[in-house]
Amino acid sequence: MTPADSRATVDCARNETADRSAALLSVRQLVKTFPGRRTRTGRATPPVRAVDGVSFDVRAGETLGLVGESGCGKSTTGRMLVRLLEPTGGSVAFDGVDISHLGQRAMRPLRRSLQMIFQDPHSSLNPRQRVSRIIADPMLVQGIDAGAARRRAAELMEQVGLIPEHLDRYPHEFSGGQAQRIGIARALATQPRLIIADEPVSALDVSIQAQIVNLLERLQQEMGLAYVFIAHDLSVVKRVCDRVAVMYLGRIVEIGERNEVYTTPAHPYTRALLSAVPVPDPVVERARERIVLQGDPPSPAEPPSGCTFHPRCFKARDICRTDQPLLRITGRGEREVACHFPETESV
């Protein structure tokens, strides 16, 4: 494919998604199905629908939190947003361009504006490369001169709170928090507009978590960044996010403005998650209702019929076992909930 063909492909995708140009990132009915595998006995396991029809928008300068239990599809969704995984269905539009199936050459110029921070800082950094090369690599791929890339890497080291003189060290010479700062510097190298942060503080000590969260907030204010913040720590999400999307078994069951979701959760699953978040006030903590869900999350290879949450839901009715609820606006504002009997309505 020639450069002219690449530009034509991007222009075509841009025209097809012009109606979604108001959002920096627009996700519609995103699906990811992993094929089954054959066991030693020759039996084929069923395919796994890890992400099942996820839709949301992210505006410029906004932080959207993506939360849920382990295995709900958060990280798979994040990897599809930056095309580290190919979607099985649905679409992802970035800045008005449908990037769901763009070729590598057409996708390359868009990667300047779309970057990712990974969960484990050390496993995401090449142990054989010096920090200078790790941070400079995205710039070199984009055609920036090696000398300019190294100077920019030194600036980024200082911007994330590290000493530029340490550029020639290897990743194993840094602590977990320092290694994550290097990962953040690498993500900032091409001056992105949107960063997918996949549980960026879950592998760090609590004191270091606060430092990284403060760093991400400062960088957002200075650079006008938008984040998709993937996490299971609801306290951190409440601190950094403007809106929150709650996932369960590959689907979004509630999405809305942060304070509304945290103050008056509408989905029973959201309510159960928030009841597990400890409160530092012992008097308030003792008076709180604690919701304990029964059983384990079902397998995404064999999801229940109807509402996938109904086997564990304390409000389940007959309709929940047969009809899958769709996201619909409930309460005030723009909050959407996929529940037949949301908490904002009487049963």
Coordinates of C-alpha atoms in Angstrom, one line a residue:
M1 CA 0.0 0.0 0.0
T2 CA 1.4 3.4 -1.0
P3 CA 1.2 6.5 1.2
A4 CA -1.5 7.9 -1.0
D5 CA -3.5 4.7 -0.5
S6 CA -3.1 5.0 3.2
R7 CA -4.4 8.6 3.2
A8 CA -7.3 7.5 1.0
T9 CA -8.2 4.7 3.5
V10 CA -8.1 7.1 6.4
D11 CA -10.2 9.7 4.5
C12 CA -12.7 7.1 3.7
A13 CA -13.0 5.9 7.3
R14 CA -13.2 9.5 8.4
N15 CA -16.2 10.2 6.1
E16 CA -18.0 7.1 7.3
T17 CA -17.8 8.1 10.9
A18 CA -18.4 11.8 10.6
D19 CA -21.5 11.6 12.8
R20 CA -19.3 10.5 15.8
S21 CA -16.8 13.3 15.4
A22 CA -18.0 15.1 18.6
A23 CA -16.4 12.3 20.7
L24 CA -12.6 11.8 20.7
L25 CA -13.2 8.0 21.1
S26 CA -16.4 6.4 20.1
V27 CA -17.0 2.7 20.6
R28 CA -20.0 0.9 19.2
Q29 CA -21.1 -2.7 19.9
L30 CA -17.5 -3.9 20.4
V31 CA -17.2 -7.7 20.4
K32 CA -14.2 -10.0 21.0
T33 CA -14.6 -13.7 20.7
F34 CA -11.7 -16.1 21.4
P35 CA -12.0 -19.4 19.6
G36 CA -12.2 -22.6 21.6
R37 CA -9.3 -25.0 21.8
R38 CA -9.1 -28.8 21.5
T39 CA -8.3 -30.8 24.6
R40 CA -6.1 -33.9 24.8
T41 CA -9.2 -36.0 24.3
G42 CA -10.0 -34.3 21.1
R43 CA -13.0 -32.5 22.4
A44 CA -13.4 -28.8 21.3
T45 CA -14.1 -26.2 24.0
P46 CA -16.7 -23.6 23.2
P47 CA -15.6 -20.1 22.1
V48 CA -15.2 -17.4 24.8
R49 CA -17.1 -14.2 24.2
A50 CA -14.8 -12.0 26.3
V51 CA -16.4 -8.7 25.2
D52 CA -20.0 -8.7 24.2
G53 CA -21.4 -5.5 22.6
V54 CA -19.6 -2.7 24.6
S55 CA -20.5 0.9 23.6
F56 CA -19.3 4.2 25.1
D57 CA -17.8 7.6 24.2
V58 CA -14.8 9.5 25.6
R59 CA -14.6 13.2 25.1
A60 CA -11.4 15.2 24.8
G61 CA -9.8 15.9 28.2
E62 CA -12.2 13.4 30.0
T63 CA -11.4 10.4 32.1
L64 CA -13.6 7.4 31.8
G65 CA -13.2 4.7 34.4
L66 CA -13.8 1.0 33.3
V67 CA -14.4 -1.2 36.4
G68 CA -15.5 -4.7 37.3
E69 CA -14.3 -8.0 38.6
S70 CA -11.3 -9.8 37.2
G71 CA -12.2 -11.5 33.9
C72 CA -15.1 -9.2 33.0
G73 CA -13.4 -8.0 29.8
K74 CA -11.9 -4.7 30.9
S75 CA -8.3 -5.3 29.7
T76 CA -9.5 -7.0 26.5
T77 CA -11.6 -3.9 25.7
G78 CA -8.6 -1.6 26.4
R79 CA -6.3 -3.6 24.1
M80 CA -8.9 -3.5 21.3
L81 CA -9.1 0.3 21.6
V82 CA -5.4 0.6 20.6
R83 CA -5.6 -2.4 18.2
L84 CA -3.3 -4.7 20.1
L85 CA -6.2 -7.1 19.7
E86 CA -8.4 -7.3 16.6
P87 CA -12.1 -6.8 17.3
T88 CA -14.4 -9.6 16.3
G89 CA -17.3 -7.2 15.7
G90 CA -18.4 -3.6 16.3
S91 CA -16.4 -0.5 15.7
V92 CA -13.9 1.9 17.3
A93 CA -13.7 5.4 16.0
F94 CA -10.9 7.8 17.1
D95 CA -11.1 11.4 16.2
G96 CA -13.8 10.6 13.6
V97 CA -11.8 7.8 11.9
D98 CA -13.0 4.2 12.1
I99 CA -9.8 2.4 13.2
S100 CA -11.4 -1.0 13.7
H101 CA -9.9 -2.6 10.6
L102 CA -7.3 -0.1 9.4
G103 CA -4.1 -1.6 8.0
Q104 CA -0.8 -1.2 9.8
R105 CA 0.4 1.6 7.5
A106 CA -2.9 3.5 7.7
M107 CA -2.9 3.0 11.5
R108 CA 0.6 4.2 12.1
P109 CA 0.0 8.0 11.9
L110 CA -2.9 7.7 14.3
R111 CA -0.8 5.9 16.9
R112 CA 0.8 9.2 17.7
S113 CA -2.4 10.3 19.4
L114 CA -3.4 6.9 20.9
Q115 CA -1.1 5.3 23.5
M116 CA -1.3 2.8 26.3
I117 CA 0.1 2.3 29.8
F118 CA 0.3 -1.3 31.0
Q119 CA -0.4 -2.9 34.3
D120 CA 3.0 -4.5 35.1
P121 CA 5.7 -1.9 34.5
H122 CA 8.6 -4.3 34.4
S123 CA 7.1 -6.9 32.1
S124 CA 6.1 -4.0 29.7
L125 CA 9.6 -2.7 29.4
N126 CA 12.2 -4.5 27.3
P127 CA 14.9 -5.7 29.8
R128 CA 17.6 -5.7 27.0
Q129 CA 17.1 -2.0 26.1
R130 CA 18.3 1.1 27.9
V131 CA 15.6 3.5 29.1
S132 CA 16.7 6.0 26.5
R133 CA 15.8 3.6 23.7
I134 CA 12.6 2.4 25.4
I135 CA 11.3 6.0 25.5
A136 CA 12.6 7.0 22.1
D137 CA 11.3 4.0 20.2
P138 CA 7.8 5.4 19.5
M139 CA 9.4 8.6 18.2
L140 CA 11.8 6.6 16.0
V141 CA 8.9 4.6 14.5
Q142 CA 7.2 7.9 13.6
G143 CA 10.4 9.1 11.8
I144 CA 11.9 11.5 14.3
D145 CA 15.6 11.9 14.2
A146 CA 17.6 9.8 16.8
G147 CA 19.3 12.8 18.4
A148 CA 16.0 14.7 18.7
A149 CA 14.3 11.6 20.1
R150 CA 17.0 11.3 22.9
R151 CA 16.7 14.9 23.8
R152 CA 12.9 14.5 24.0
A153 CA 13.4 11.3 26.1
A154 CA 15.5 13.3 28.6
E155 CA 12.7 16.0 28.8
L156 CA 10.1 13.3 29.4
M157 CA 12.2 11.7 32.2
E158 CA 12.2 15.0 34.0
Q159 CA 8.5 15.5 33.3
V160 CA 7.5 12.2 35.0
G161 CA 9.8 12.9 38.0
L162 CA 12.9 10.9 37.1
I163 CA 16.5 12.0 36.7
P164 CA 17.5 12.5 33.0
E165 CA 21.0 11.2 33.8
H166 CA 19.5 7.7 34.3
L167 CA 18.6 7.4 30.6
D168 CA 21.4 4.8 30.0
R169 CA 20.2 2.5 32.8
Y170 CA 18.3 -0.7 32.2
P171 CA 14.7 -1.3 33.6
H172 CA 15.8 -3.8 36.3
E173 CA 17.8 -0.9 38.0
F174 CA 14.5 0.9 38.8
S175 CA 11.8 0.2 41.4
G176 CA 8.2 -0.6 40.4
G177 CA 7.1 3.0 40.8
Q178 CA 10.0 4.3 38.8
A179 CA 9.5 1.7 36.1
Q180 CA 5.9 2.7 35.8
R181 CA 7.0 6.4 35.4
I182 CA 9.2 5.2 32.5
G183 CA 6.1 3.5 31.0
I184 CA 4.2 6.7 31.3
A185 CA 7.1 8.7 29.7
R186 CA 7.1 6.2 26.8
A187 CA 3.3 6.7 26.3
L188 CA 3.8 10.5 26.3
A189 CA 6.6 10.4 23.7
T190 CA 4.4 11.0 20.7
Q191 CA 2.3 13.7 22.4
P192 CA -0.9 11.6 22.5
R193 CA -4.5 12.9 22.9
L194 CA -5.8 9.7 24.5
I195 CA -4.1 7.2 26.8
I196 CA -5.5 3.8 27.7
A197 CA -4.3 3.1 31.3
D198 CA -4.7 -0.6 32.1
E199 CA -4.7 -0.9 35.9
P200 CA -1.6 1.4 36.0
V201 CA -1.3 1.3 39.8
S202 CA -2.6 -2.1 40.8
A203 CA 0.9 -3.6 40.9
L204 CA 2.4 -0.9 43.1
D205 CA 2.5 -0.2 46.9
V206 CA -0.3 2.1 48.2
S207 CA 2.1 5.1 48.8
I208 CA 3.5 4.7 45.3
Q209 CA -0.1 4.4 43.9
A210 CA -0.9 7.9 45.2
Q211 CA 2.2 9.4 43.5
I212 CA 1.4 7.8 40.1
V213 CA -2.3 9.0 40.4
N214 CA -1.1 12.5 41.2
L215 CA 1.3 12.4 38.2
L216 CA -1.4 11.2 35.8
E217 CA -3.7 14.0 37.0
R218 CA -1.0 16.6 36.6
L219 CA -0.1 15.4 33.1
Q220 CA -3.8 15.5 32.1
Q221 CA -4.0 19.2 33.2
E222 CA -0.8 20.2 31.5
M223 CA -1.4 18.3 28.3
G224 CA -5.1 18.1 28.0
L225 CA -5.1 14.3 27.9
A226 CA -8.1 12.0 27.8
Y227 CA -7.9 8.7 29.7
V228 CA -9.7 5.4 29.7
F229 CA -8.7 4.3 33.2
I230 CA -9.1 0.5 33.7
A231 CA -9.1 -0.6 37.3
H232 CA -10.8 -2.7 40.0
D233 CA -9.9 -0.3 42.8
L234 CA -13.1 1.8 43.1
S235 CA -11.5 4.3 45.5
V236 CA -8.9 5.2 42.9
V237 CA -11.5 5.4 40.2
K238 CA -13.6 7.7 42.3
R239 CA -10.5 10.0 42.7
V240 CA -9.5 10.3 39.0
C241 CA -12.5 9.6 36.8
D242 CA -15.2 11.9 35.4
R243 CA -17.5 9.1 34.3
V244 CA -17.6 5.4 35.2
A245 CA -18.6 2.3 33.2
V246 CA -19.2 -0.9 35.2
M247 CA -18.6 -4.2 33.3
Y248 CA -19.9 -7.6 34.1
L249 CA -19.2 -10.7 32.0
G250 CA -18.2 -8.7 28.9
R251 CA -21.0 -6.2 29.0
I252 CA -21.5 -2.7 30.4
V253 CA -24.3 -2.9 33.0
E254 CA -24.1 0.8 34.1
I255 CA -22.4 3.9 32.8
G256 CA -22.8 7.5 34.0
E257 CA -21.3 10.5 35.8
R258 CA -19.0 9.5 38.7
N259 CA -20.9 11.1 41.6
E260 CA -24.2 9.9 40.4
V261 CA -23.0 6.3 40.1
Y262 CA -21.2 6.3 43.4
T263 CA -24.0 8.1 45.4
T264 CA -27.0 6.3 43.9
P265 CA -25.9 3.1 42.1
A266 CA -28.7 1.9 39.9
H267 CA -27.6 -1.6 39.0
P268 CA -27.6 -4.3 41.7
Y269 CA -24.1 -5.3 40.7
T270 CA -22.8 -1.7 41.0
R271 CA -24.4 -1.5 44.4
A272 CA -22.7 -4.7 45.5
L273 CA -19.3 -3.5 44.3
L274 CA -19.6 -0.2 46.1
S275 CA -20.7 -1.9 49.3
A276 CA -17.3 -3.7 49.4
V277 CA -15.3 -0.5 49.4
P278 CA -14.1 0.2 52.9
V279 CA -14.9 3.5 54.6
P280 CA -12.2 5.0 56.9
D281 CA -14.8 6.2 59.4
P282 CA -15.5 3.1 61.7
V283 CA -19.0 4.5 62.7
V284 CA -20.1 4.8 59.1
E285 CA -18.5 1.5 58.2
R286 CA -20.4 -0.4 60.9
A287 CA -23.7 1.2 59.8
R288 CA -23.3 0.4 56.1
E289 CA -25.2 -2.3 54.3
R290 CA -22.8 -5.0 53.1
I291 CA -24.0 -6.9 50.0
V292 CA -22.4 -10.4 49.6
L293 CA -23.0 -11.9 46.2
Q294 CA -23.6 -15.6 46.1
G295 CA -21.6 -17.9 43.8
D296 CA -18.9 -17.1 41.3
P297 CA -19.2 -15.2 38.0
P298 CA -20.4 -17.5 35.2
S299 CA -18.0 -18.6 32.5
P300 CA -18.0 -16.3 29.4
A301 CA -17.9 -19.5 27.4
E302 CA -21.3 -20.5 28.7
P303 CA -23.1 -17.3 29.8
P304 CA -26.6 -17.6 31.4
S305 CA -29.6 -16.8 29.4
G306 CA -31.4 -13.5 29.9
C307 CA -29.5 -11.1 32.2
T308 CA -26.1 -12.6 32.8
F309 CA -26.1 -11.3 36.4
H310 CA -29.4 -13.0 37.4
P311 CA -27.9 -16.1 39.0
R312 CA -26.2 -13.9 41.6
C313 CA -28.7 -11.0 41.7
F314 CA -30.8 -10.4 44.9
K315 CA -33.5 -8.7 42.8
A316 CA -33.9 -11.3 40.0
R317 CA -37.4 -12.1 38.7
D318 CA -38.6 -14.4 36.0
I319 CA -38.1 -11.9 33.2
C320 CA -34.4 -11.6 34.2
R321 CA -33.9 -15.3 33.4
T322 CA -35.3 -15.0 29.9
D323 CA -34.9 -11.5 28.6
Q324 CA -31.5 -9.7 28.3
P325 CA -31.8 -6.1 29.5
L326 CA -30.4 -3.4 27.2
L327 CA -28.8 -0.1 28.3
R328 CA -31.4 2.6 28.8
I329 CA -31.4 6.0 30.5
T330 CA -32.6 6.0 34.0
G331 CA -32.8 8.6 36.8
R332 CA -31.4 12.0 36.1
G333 CA -28.7 13.0 33.7
E334 CA -27.3 10.6 31.1
R335 CA -26.8 7.5 33.2
E336 CA -27.6 4.3 31.4
V337 CA -28.4 1.0 33.1
A338 CA -28.9 -2.5 31.8
C339 CA -31.4 -3.8 34.3
H340 CA -35.1 -4.7 34.3
F341 CA -35.4 -3.4 37.9
P342 CA -32.8 -0.6 38.5
E343 CA -32.5 0.8 42.0
T344 CA -33.8 4.2 40.8
E345 CA -37.2 2.6 40.1
S346 CA -39.6 0.7 42.3
V347 CA -39.8 -3.1 41.8

